[in-house]
Short mmCIF file of C-alpha atoms and ligand atoms in Angstrom, two decimals:
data_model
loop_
_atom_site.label_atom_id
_atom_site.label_comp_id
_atom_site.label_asym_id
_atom_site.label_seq_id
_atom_site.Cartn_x
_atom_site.Cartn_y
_atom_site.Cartn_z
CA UNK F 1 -18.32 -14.17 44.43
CA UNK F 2 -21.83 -13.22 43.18
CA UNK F 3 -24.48 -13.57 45.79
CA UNK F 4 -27.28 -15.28 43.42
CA UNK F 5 -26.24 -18.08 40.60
CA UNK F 6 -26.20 -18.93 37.34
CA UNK F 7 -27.46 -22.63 37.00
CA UNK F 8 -27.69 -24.38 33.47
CA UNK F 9 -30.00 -26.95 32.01
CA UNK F 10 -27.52 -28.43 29.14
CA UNK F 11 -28.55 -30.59 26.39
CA UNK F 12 -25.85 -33.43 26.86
CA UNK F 13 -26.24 -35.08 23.64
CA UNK F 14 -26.99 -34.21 20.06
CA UNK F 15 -30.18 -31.95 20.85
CA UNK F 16 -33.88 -32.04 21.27
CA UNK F 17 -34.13 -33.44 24.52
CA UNK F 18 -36.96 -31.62 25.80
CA UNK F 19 -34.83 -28.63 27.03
CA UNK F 20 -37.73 -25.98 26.74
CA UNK F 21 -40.55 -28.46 28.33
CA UNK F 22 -37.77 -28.02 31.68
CA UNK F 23 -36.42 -25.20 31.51
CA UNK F 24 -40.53 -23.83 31.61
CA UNK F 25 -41.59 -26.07 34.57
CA UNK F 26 -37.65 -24.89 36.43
CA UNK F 27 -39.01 -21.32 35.85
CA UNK F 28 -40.47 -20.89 38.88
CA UNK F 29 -37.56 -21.65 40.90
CA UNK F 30 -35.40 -19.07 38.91
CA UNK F 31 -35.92 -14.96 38.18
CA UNK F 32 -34.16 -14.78 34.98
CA UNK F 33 -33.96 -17.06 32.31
CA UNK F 34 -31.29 -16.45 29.63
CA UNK F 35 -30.07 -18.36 26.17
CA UNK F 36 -26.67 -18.07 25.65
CA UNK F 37 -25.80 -20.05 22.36
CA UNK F 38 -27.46 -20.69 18.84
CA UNK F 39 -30.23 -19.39 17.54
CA UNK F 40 -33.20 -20.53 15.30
CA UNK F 41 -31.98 -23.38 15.01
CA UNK F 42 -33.14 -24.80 18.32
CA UNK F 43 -37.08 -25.32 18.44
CA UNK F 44 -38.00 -26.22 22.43
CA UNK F 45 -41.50 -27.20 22.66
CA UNK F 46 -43.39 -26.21 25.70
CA UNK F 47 -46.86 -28.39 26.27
CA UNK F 48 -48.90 -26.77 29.05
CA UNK F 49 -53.20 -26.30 29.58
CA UNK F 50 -53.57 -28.09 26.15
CA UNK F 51 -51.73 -25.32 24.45
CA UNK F 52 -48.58 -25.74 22.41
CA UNK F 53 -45.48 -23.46 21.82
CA UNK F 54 -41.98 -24.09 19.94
CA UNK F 55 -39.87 -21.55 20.50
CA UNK F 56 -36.85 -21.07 18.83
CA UNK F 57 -35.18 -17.58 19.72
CA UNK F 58 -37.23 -16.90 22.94
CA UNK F 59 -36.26 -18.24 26.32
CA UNK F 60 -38.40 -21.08 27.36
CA UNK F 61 -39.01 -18.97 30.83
CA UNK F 62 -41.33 -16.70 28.89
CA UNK F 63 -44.69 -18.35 30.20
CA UNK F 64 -44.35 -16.84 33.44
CA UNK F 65 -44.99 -13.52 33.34
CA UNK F 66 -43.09 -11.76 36.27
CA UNK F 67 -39.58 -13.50 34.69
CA UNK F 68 -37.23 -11.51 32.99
CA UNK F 69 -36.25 -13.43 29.99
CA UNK F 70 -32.47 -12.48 28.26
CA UNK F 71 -31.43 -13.59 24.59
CA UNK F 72 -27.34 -13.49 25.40
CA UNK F 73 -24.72 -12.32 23.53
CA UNK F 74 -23.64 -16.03 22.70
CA UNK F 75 -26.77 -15.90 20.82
CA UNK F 76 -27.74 -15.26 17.03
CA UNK F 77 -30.89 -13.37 15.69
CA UNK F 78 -32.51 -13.55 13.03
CA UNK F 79 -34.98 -10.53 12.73
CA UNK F 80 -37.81 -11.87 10.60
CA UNK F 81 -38.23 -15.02 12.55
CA UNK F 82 -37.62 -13.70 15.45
CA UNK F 83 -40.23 -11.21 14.60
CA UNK F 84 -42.75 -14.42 13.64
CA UNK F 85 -42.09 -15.51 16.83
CA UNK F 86 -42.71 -12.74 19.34
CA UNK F 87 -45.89 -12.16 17.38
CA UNK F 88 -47.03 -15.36 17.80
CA UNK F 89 -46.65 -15.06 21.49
CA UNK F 90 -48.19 -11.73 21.49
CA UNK F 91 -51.20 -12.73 19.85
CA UNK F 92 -51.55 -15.89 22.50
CA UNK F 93 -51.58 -13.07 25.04
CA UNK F 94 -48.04 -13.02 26.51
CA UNK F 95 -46.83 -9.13 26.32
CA UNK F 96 -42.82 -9.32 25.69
CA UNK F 97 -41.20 -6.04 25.13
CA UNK F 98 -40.71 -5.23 29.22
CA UNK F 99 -39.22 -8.37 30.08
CA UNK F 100 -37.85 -9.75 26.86
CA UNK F 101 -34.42 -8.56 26.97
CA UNK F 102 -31.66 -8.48 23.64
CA UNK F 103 -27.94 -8.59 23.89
CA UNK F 104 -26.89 -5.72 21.80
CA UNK F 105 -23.63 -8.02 21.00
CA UNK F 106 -25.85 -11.53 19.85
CA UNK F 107 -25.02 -10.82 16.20
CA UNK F 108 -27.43 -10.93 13.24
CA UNK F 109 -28.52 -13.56 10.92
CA UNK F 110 -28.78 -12.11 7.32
CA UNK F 111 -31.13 -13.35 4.58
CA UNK F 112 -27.67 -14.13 2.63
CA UNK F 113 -26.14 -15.99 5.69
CA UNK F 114 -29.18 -18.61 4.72
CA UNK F 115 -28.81 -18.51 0.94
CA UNK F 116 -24.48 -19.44 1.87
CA UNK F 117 -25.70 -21.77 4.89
CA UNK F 118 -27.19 -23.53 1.43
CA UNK F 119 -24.25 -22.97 -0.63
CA UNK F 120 -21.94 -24.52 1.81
CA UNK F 121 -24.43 -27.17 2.42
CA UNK F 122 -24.79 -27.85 -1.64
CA UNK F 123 -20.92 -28.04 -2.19
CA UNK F 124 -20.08 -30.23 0.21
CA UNK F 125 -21.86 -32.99 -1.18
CA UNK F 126 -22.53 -36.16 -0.05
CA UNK F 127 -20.24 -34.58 3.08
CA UNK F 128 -22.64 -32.52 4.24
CA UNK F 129 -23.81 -31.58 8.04
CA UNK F 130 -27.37 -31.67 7.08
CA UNK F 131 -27.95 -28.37 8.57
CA UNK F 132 -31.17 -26.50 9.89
CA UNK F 133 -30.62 -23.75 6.69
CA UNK F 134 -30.98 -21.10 9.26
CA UNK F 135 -27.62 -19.35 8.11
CA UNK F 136 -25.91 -20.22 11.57
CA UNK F 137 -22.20 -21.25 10.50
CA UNK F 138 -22.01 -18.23 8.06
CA UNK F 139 -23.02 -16.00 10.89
CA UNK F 140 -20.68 -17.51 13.56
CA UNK F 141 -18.21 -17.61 11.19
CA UNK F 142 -18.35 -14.10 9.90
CA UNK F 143 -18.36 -13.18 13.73
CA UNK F 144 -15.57 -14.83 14.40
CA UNK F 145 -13.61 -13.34 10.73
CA UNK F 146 -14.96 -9.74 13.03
CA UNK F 147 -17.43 -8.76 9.77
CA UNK F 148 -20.49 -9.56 11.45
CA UNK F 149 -23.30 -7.38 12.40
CA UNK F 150 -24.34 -7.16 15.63
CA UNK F 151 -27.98 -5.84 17.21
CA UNK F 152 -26.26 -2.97 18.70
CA UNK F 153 -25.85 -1.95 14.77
CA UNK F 154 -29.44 -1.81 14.40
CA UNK F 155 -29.35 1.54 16.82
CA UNK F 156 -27.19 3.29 14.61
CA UNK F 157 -26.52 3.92 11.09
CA UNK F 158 -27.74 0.67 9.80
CA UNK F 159 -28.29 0.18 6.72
CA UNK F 160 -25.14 0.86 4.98
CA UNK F 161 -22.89 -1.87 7.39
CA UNK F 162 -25.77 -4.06 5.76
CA UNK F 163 -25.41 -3.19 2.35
CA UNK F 164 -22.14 -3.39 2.92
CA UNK F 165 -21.89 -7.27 4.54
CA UNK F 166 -24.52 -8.18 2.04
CA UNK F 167 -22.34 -7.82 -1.18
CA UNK F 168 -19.36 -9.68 0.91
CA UNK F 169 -21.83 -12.28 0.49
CA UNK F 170 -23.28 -11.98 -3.12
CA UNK F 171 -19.81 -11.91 -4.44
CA UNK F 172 -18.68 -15.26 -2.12
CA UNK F 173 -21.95 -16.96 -3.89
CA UNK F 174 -20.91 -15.99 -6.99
CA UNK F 175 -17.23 -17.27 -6.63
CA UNK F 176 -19.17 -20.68 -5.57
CA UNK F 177 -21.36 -20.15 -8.69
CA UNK F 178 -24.46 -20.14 -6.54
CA UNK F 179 -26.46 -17.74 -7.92
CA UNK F 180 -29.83 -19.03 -8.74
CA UNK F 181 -31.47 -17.54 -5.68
CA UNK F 182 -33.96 -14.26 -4.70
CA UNK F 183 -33.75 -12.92 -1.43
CA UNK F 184 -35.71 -9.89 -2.84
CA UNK F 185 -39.41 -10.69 -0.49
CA UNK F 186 -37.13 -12.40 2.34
CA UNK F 187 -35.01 -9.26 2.51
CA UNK F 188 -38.22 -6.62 3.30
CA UNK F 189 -39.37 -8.86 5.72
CA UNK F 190 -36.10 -9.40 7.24
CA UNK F 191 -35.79 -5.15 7.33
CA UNK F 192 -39.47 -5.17 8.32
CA UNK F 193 -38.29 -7.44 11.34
CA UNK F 194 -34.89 -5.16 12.42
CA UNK F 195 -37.49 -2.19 12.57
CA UNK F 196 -39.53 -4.62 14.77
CA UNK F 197 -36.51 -5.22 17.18
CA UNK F 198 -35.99 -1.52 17.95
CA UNK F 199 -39.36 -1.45 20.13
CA UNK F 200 -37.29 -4.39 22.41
CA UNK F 201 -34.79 -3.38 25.31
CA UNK F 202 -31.38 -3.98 23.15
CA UNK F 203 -29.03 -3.39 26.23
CA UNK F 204 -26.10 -4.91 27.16
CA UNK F 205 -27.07 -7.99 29.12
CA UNK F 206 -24.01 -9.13 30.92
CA UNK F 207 -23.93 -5.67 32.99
CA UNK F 208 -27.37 -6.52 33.73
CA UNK F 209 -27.66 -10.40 34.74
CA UNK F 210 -24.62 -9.54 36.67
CA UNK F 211 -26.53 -7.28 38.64
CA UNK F 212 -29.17 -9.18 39.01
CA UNK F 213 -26.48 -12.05 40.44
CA UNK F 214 -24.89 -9.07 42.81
CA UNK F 215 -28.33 -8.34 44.36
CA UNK F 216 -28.87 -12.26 44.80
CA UNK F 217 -31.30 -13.33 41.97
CA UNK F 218 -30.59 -16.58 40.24
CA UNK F 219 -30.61 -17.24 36.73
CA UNK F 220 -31.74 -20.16 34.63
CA UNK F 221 -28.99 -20.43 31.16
CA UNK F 222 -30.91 -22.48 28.58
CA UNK F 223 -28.57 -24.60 26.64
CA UNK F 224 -29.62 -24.77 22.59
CA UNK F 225 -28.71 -27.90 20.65
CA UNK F 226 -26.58 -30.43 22.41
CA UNK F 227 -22.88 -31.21 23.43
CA UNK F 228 -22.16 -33.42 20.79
CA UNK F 229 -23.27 -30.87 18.49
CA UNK F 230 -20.84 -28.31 20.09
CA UNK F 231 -18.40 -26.75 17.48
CA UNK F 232 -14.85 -27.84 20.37
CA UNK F 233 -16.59 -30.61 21.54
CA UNK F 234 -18.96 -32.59 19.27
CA UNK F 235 -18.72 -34.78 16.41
CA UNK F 236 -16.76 -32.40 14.00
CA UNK F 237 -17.50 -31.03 11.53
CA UNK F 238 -20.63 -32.15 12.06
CA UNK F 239 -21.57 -30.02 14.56
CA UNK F 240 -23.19 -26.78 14.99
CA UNK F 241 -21.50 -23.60 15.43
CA UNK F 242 -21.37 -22.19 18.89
CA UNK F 243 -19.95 -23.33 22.36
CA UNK F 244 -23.29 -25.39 23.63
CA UNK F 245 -21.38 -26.80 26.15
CA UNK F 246 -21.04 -24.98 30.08
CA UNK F 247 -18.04 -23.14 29.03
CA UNK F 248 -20.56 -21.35 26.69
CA UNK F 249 -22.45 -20.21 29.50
CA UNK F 250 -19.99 -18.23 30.34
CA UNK F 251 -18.75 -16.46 27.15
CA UNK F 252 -22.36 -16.41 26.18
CA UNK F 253 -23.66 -14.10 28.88
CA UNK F 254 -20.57 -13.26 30.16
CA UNK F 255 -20.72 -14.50 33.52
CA UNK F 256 -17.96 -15.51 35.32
CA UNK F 257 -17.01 -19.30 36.12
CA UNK F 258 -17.64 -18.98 39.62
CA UNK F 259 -20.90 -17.45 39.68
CA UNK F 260 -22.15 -21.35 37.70
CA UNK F 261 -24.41 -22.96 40.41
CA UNK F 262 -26.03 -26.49 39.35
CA UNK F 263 -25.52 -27.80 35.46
CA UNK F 264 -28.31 -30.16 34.66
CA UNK F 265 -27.77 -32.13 31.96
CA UNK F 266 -30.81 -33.75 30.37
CA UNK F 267 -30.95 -36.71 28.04
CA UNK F 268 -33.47 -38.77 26.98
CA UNK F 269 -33.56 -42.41 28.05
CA UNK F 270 -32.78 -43.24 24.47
CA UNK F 271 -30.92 -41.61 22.06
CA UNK F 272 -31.46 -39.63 18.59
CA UNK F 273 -29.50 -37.36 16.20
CA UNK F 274 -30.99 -35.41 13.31
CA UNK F 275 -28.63 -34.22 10.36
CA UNK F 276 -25.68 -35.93 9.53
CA UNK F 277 -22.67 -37.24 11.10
CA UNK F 278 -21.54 -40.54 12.57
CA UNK F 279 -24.03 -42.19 15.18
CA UNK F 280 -22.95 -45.40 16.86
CA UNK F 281 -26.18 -46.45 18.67
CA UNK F 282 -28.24 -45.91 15.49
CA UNK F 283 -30.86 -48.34 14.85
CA UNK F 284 -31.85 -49.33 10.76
CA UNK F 285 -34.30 -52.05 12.36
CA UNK F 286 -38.08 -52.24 13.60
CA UNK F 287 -36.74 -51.19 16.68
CA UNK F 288 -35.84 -47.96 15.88
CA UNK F 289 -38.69 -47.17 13.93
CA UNK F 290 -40.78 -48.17 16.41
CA UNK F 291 -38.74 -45.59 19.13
CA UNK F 292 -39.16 -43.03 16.56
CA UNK F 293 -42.91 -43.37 16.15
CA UNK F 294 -43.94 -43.56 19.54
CA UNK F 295 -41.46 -40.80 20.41
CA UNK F 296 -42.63 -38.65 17.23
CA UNK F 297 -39.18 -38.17 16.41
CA UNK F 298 -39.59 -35.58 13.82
CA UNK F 299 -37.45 -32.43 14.03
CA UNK F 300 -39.17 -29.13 15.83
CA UNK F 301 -37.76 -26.71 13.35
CA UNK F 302 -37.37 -28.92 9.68
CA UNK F 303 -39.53 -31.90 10.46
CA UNK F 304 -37.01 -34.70 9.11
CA UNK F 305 -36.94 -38.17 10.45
CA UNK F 306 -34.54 -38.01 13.58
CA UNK F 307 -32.50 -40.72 13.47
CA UNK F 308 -32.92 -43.36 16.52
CA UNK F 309 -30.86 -45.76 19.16
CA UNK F 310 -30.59 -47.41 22.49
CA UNK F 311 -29.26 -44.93 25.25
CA UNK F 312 -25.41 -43.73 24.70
CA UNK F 313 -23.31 -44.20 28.10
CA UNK F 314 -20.09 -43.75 26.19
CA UNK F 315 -21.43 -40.59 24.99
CA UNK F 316 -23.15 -39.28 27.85
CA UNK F 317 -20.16 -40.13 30.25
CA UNK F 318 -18.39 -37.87 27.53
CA UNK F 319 -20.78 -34.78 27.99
CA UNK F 320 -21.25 -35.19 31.98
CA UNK F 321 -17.08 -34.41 31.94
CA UNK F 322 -17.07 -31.89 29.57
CA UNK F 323 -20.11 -29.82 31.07
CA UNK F 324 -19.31 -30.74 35.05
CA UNK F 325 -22.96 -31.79 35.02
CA UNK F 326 -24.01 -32.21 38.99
CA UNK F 327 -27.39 -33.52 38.01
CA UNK F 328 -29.40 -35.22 35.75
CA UNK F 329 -32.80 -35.03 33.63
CA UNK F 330 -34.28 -38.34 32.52
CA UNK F 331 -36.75 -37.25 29.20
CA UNK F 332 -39.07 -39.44 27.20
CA UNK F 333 -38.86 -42.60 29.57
CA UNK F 334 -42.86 -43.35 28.76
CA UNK F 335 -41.50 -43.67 24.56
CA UNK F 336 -39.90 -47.15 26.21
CA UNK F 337 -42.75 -48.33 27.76
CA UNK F 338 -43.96 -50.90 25.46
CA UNK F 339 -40.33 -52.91 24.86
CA UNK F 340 -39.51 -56.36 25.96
CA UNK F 341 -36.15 -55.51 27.07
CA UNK F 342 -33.85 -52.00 26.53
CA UNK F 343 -30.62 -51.84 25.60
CA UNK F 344 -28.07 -49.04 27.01
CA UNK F 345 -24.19 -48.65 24.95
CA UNK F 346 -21.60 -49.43 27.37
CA UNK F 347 -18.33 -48.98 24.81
CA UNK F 348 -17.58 -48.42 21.58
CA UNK F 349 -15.47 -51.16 19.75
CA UNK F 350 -13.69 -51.20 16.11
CA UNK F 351 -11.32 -53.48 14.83
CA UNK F 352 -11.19 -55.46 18.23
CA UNK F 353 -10.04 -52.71 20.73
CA UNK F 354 -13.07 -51.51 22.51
CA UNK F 355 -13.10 -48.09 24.56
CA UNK F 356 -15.15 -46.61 26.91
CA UNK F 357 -13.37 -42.96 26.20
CA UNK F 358 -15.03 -41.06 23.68
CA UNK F 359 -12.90 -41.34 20.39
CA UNK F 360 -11.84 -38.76 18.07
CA UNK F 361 -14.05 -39.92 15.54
CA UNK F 362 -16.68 -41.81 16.73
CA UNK F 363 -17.21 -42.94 12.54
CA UNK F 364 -16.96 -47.12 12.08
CA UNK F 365 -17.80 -47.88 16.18
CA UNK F 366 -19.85 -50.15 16.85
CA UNK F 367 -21.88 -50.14 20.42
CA UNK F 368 -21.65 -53.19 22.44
CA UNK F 369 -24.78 -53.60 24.95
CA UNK F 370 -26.19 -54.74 28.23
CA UNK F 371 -29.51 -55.54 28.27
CA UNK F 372 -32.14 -54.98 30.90
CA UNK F 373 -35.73 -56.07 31.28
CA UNK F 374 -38.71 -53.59 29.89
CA UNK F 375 -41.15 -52.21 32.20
CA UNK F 376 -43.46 -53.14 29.82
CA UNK F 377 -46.40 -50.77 31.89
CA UNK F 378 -47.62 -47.28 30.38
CA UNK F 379 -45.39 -44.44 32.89
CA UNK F 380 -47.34 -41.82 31.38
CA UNK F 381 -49.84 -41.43 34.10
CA UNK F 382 -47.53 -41.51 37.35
CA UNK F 383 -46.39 -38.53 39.20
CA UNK F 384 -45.13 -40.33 42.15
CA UNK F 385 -41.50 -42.09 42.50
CA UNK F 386 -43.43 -44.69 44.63
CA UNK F 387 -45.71 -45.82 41.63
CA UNK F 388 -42.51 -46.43 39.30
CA UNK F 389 -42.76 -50.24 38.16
CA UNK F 390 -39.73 -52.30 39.64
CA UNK F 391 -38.22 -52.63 36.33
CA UNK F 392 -38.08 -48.83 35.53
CA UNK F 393 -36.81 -47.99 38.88
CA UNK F 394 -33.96 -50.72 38.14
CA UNK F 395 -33.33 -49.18 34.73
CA UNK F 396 -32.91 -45.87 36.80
CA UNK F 397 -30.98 -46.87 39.50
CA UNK F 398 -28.78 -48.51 36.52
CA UNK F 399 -28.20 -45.35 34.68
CA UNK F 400 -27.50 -43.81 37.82
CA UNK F 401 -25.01 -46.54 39.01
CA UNK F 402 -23.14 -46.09 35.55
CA UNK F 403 -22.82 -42.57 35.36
CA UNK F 404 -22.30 -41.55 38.72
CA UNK F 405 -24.80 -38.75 39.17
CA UNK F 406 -28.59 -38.49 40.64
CA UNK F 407 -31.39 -38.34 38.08
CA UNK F 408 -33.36 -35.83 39.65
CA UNK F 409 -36.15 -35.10 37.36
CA UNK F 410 -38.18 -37.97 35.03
CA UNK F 411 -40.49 -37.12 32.66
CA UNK F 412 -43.13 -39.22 31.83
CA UNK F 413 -44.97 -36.93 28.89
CA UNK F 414 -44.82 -33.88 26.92
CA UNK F 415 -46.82 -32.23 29.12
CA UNK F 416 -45.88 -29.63 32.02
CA UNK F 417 -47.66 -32.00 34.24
CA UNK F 418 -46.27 -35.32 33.65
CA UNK F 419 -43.02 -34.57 35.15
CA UNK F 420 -41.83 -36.27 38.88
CA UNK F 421 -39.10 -34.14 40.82
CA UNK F 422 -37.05 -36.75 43.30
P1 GDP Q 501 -35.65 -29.34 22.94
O1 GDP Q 501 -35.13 -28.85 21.65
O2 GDP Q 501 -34.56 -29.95 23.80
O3 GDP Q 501 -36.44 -28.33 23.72
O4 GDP Q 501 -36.64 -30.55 22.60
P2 GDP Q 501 -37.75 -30.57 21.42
O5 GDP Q 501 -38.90 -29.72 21.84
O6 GDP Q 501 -37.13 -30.29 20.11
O7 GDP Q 501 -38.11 -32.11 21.40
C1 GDP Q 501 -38.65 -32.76 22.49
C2 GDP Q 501 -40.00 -33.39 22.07
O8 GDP Q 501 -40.39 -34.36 23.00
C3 GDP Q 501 -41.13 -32.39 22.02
O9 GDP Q 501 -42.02 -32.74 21.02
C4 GDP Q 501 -41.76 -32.53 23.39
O10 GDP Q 501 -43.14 -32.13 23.41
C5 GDP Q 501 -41.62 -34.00 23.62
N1 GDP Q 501 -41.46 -34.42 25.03
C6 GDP Q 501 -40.78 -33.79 26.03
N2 GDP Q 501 -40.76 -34.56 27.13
C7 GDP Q 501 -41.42 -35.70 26.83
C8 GDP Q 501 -41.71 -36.90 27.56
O11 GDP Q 501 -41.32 -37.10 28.71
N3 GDP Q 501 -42.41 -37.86 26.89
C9 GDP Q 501 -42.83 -37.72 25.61
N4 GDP Q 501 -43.50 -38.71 25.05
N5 GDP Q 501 -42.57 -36.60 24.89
C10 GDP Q 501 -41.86 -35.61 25.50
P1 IMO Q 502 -32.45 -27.82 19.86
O1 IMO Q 502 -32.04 -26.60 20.64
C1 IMO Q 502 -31.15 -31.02 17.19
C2 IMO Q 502 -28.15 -29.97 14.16
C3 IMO Q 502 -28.59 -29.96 12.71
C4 IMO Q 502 -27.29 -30.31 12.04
C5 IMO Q 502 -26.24 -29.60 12.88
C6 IMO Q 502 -25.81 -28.24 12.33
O2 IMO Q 502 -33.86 -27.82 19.41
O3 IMO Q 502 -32.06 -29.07 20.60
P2 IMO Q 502 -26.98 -25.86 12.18
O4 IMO Q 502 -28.25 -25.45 11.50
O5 IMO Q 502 -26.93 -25.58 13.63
O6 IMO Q 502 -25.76 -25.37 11.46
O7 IMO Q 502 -26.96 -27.46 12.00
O8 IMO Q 502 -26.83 -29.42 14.15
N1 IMO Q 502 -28.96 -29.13 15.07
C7 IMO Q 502 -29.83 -29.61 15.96
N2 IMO Q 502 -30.25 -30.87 16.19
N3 IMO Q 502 -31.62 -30.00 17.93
C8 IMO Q 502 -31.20 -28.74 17.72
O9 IMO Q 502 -31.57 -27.72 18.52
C9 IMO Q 502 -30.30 -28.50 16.68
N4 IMO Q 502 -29.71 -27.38 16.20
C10 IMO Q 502 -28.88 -27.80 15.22
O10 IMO Q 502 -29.59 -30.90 12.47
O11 IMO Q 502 -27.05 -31.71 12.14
MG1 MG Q 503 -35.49 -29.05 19.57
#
């Protein structure tokens, strides 16, 4: 047993939750913050002094300076943005290179891992995942085929296992007659950024965060899209490509299952989705435009219309079993402020058989409902349990009732501040 503990803050359903706004106001309590799954994908927006950051590579624990901060070997990188990224922060006056730390086994996103992310995306039609274009299933999937590139590479001789990977690809695009692309300005960027990663400490961060767990320092994992989008777990095949789930924790830094402490899973007290795939809750009405523009439902990384419903019980019942979450993170409760009454999915039903189980294919559901009264009085403001109006402390106390677990934390705003621990 490891004297210090890996806890995890999980995004239980299909992403955007407001991981990075928590896992930046949990850094304190931690002394290493790690990702362990995706990549640029994820965008985690961190609101704090009237400034505004959305990360997408970089740990959300980066704001504090004394943290170290560890991009796992669950991870994928993609040089170029990850280089747009650490500049940005270096220019805002956060110095990264000491306490930013790379697995040298998170493998590497190639300019022609996007181009086939499009490819894939283009032939599948009306079938497609609707995916972020940041080349992740090509690069997961040419780790997983044991072709991929990793960021230890990038110490060695390099640019031939490039070369080498690139015309894998080229030739693939051309078998898919996909060929009306130029990578030519993306690719010295992209080179410009590898160069950029050698003045980062590429070491092998499971030796090290299990030191740091031997001599009793805790660490913070910060999950990346959501369980429903994990590639075991979530709506297949349209999903993402990594283990987002707890059992990723593990692979992804490479800590043992013992040394997990607390998984907190955060939701928000509705529910969205972004990209394709089947969505039972979803709203086509008033009501779910209104949720998306109070919410600014918008995507971090792509900016397309999230897609937006009633909270998912079924779902979240789903993720809570699948992760072992032991607590939970209420997000975004001001967004329902203004409603008459809220809705929350008890069961799915189809055909006349209703379940409460997740189903294999959650495609042609329907949700059936309970309804509770709207608080119908602005949250934003409060920072105190005690100042909760009745109705939002019975909507809590509901969602706590139903899925067996303590909401801990409710947020109340983007910001840092507007955030009440209980
Ligand atoms: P992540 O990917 O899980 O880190 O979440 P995103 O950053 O993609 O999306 C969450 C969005 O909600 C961001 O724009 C946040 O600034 C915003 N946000 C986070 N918490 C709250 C909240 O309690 N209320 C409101 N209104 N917005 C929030
Ligand atoms: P964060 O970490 C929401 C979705 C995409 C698409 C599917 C596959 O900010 O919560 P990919 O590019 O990963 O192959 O896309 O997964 N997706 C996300 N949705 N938040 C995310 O990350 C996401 N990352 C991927 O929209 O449906
Ligand atoms: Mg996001």
């Amino acid at each position: 047993m490891t004297k210090g503990k890996v806890d995890a803050l999980l995004g239980i359903v299909f992403g955007d939750e407001g991981k990075g706004k928590v896992v930046d106001f949990f850094t304190p309590r931690y002394d290493v913050v790690a990702r362990f799954a995706g990549g640029p994908n994820a965008g985690h927006t961190i609101i704090f002094d009237g400034k505004k950051f959305v990360l997408r590579s970089i740990p959300s624990g980066i704001f504090d300076p004394d943290k170290v901060n560890i991009i796992g070997n669950g991870c994928v990188i993609a040089p170029d943005l990850f280089m747009d990224e650490a500049r940005e922060l270096e220019a805002a006056g956060y110095a990264l290179t000491e306490r930013l730390h790379i697995s040298r086994r998170a493998h590497l996103i190639l300019p022609t891992h996007r181009v086939l992310d499009r490819a894939y995306e283009a032939a599948k039609g009306k079938a497609k995942v609707g995916t972020t274009g940041k080349g992740i299933g090509p690069t997961y999937s040419d780790k997983a085929a044991r072709i991929g590139l990793r960021v230890g590479d990038i110490e060695g001789e390099f640019e031939e296992k490039y070369r080498a990977l690139k015309q894998r690809h080229e030739q693939i695009l051309r078998d898919l007659n996909y060929t009306d692309y130029d990578i030519s300005q993306e690719e010295k960027r992209w080179l410009e950024g590898v160069d950029y990663m050698r003045k980062f400490r590429l070491t092998d961060t499971e030796t090290e965060i299990n030191r740091y767990l031997a001599e009793g320092k805790n660490v913070l994992a910060e999950g990346a899209q959501g369980s429903l989008l994990d590639i075991d777990h979530g709506t297949y095949p349209f999903v993402s490509s990594s283990s987002t789930t707890s059992g990723g924790v593990c692979t992804g830094l490479g800590v043992a299952p013992g040394a997990i402490g607390r998984v907190w899973g955060i939701f928000k007290a509705y529910s969205t989705r972004v990209g394709s795939g089947p969505f039972p809750v979803e709203l086509f009405d008033e009501t779910g435009d209104t949720i998306r523009r109070i919410g600014n439902e918008f995507g971090a990384v792509t900016g397309r219309n999230r897609r937006c419903g009633w909270v998912d019980l079924v779902a979240l019942r789903y993720a809570i079993m699948i992760n072992g979450v032991t607590d939970l993170v209420m997000m975004k409760s001001d967004v329902l402020d203004g409603f008459d009454t809220i809705k929350a999915c008890v069961a799915y039903t189809k055909d006349g058989q209703t379940t409460t189980d997740m189903p294999y294919d959650t495609e042609g559901w329907q949700p059936v409902y309970e309804e509770l009264p709207g608080w119908k009085t602005a949250l934003t403001d409060i920072r105190s349990e005690a100042d909760f109006p009745p109705a939002f402390k019975a909507y809590v106390d509901y969602l706590e009732q139903q899925l067996q677990l303590p909401i801990r934390i409710i947020s109340v705003g983007p910001d840092r501040e507007a955030t009440i621990v209980r």
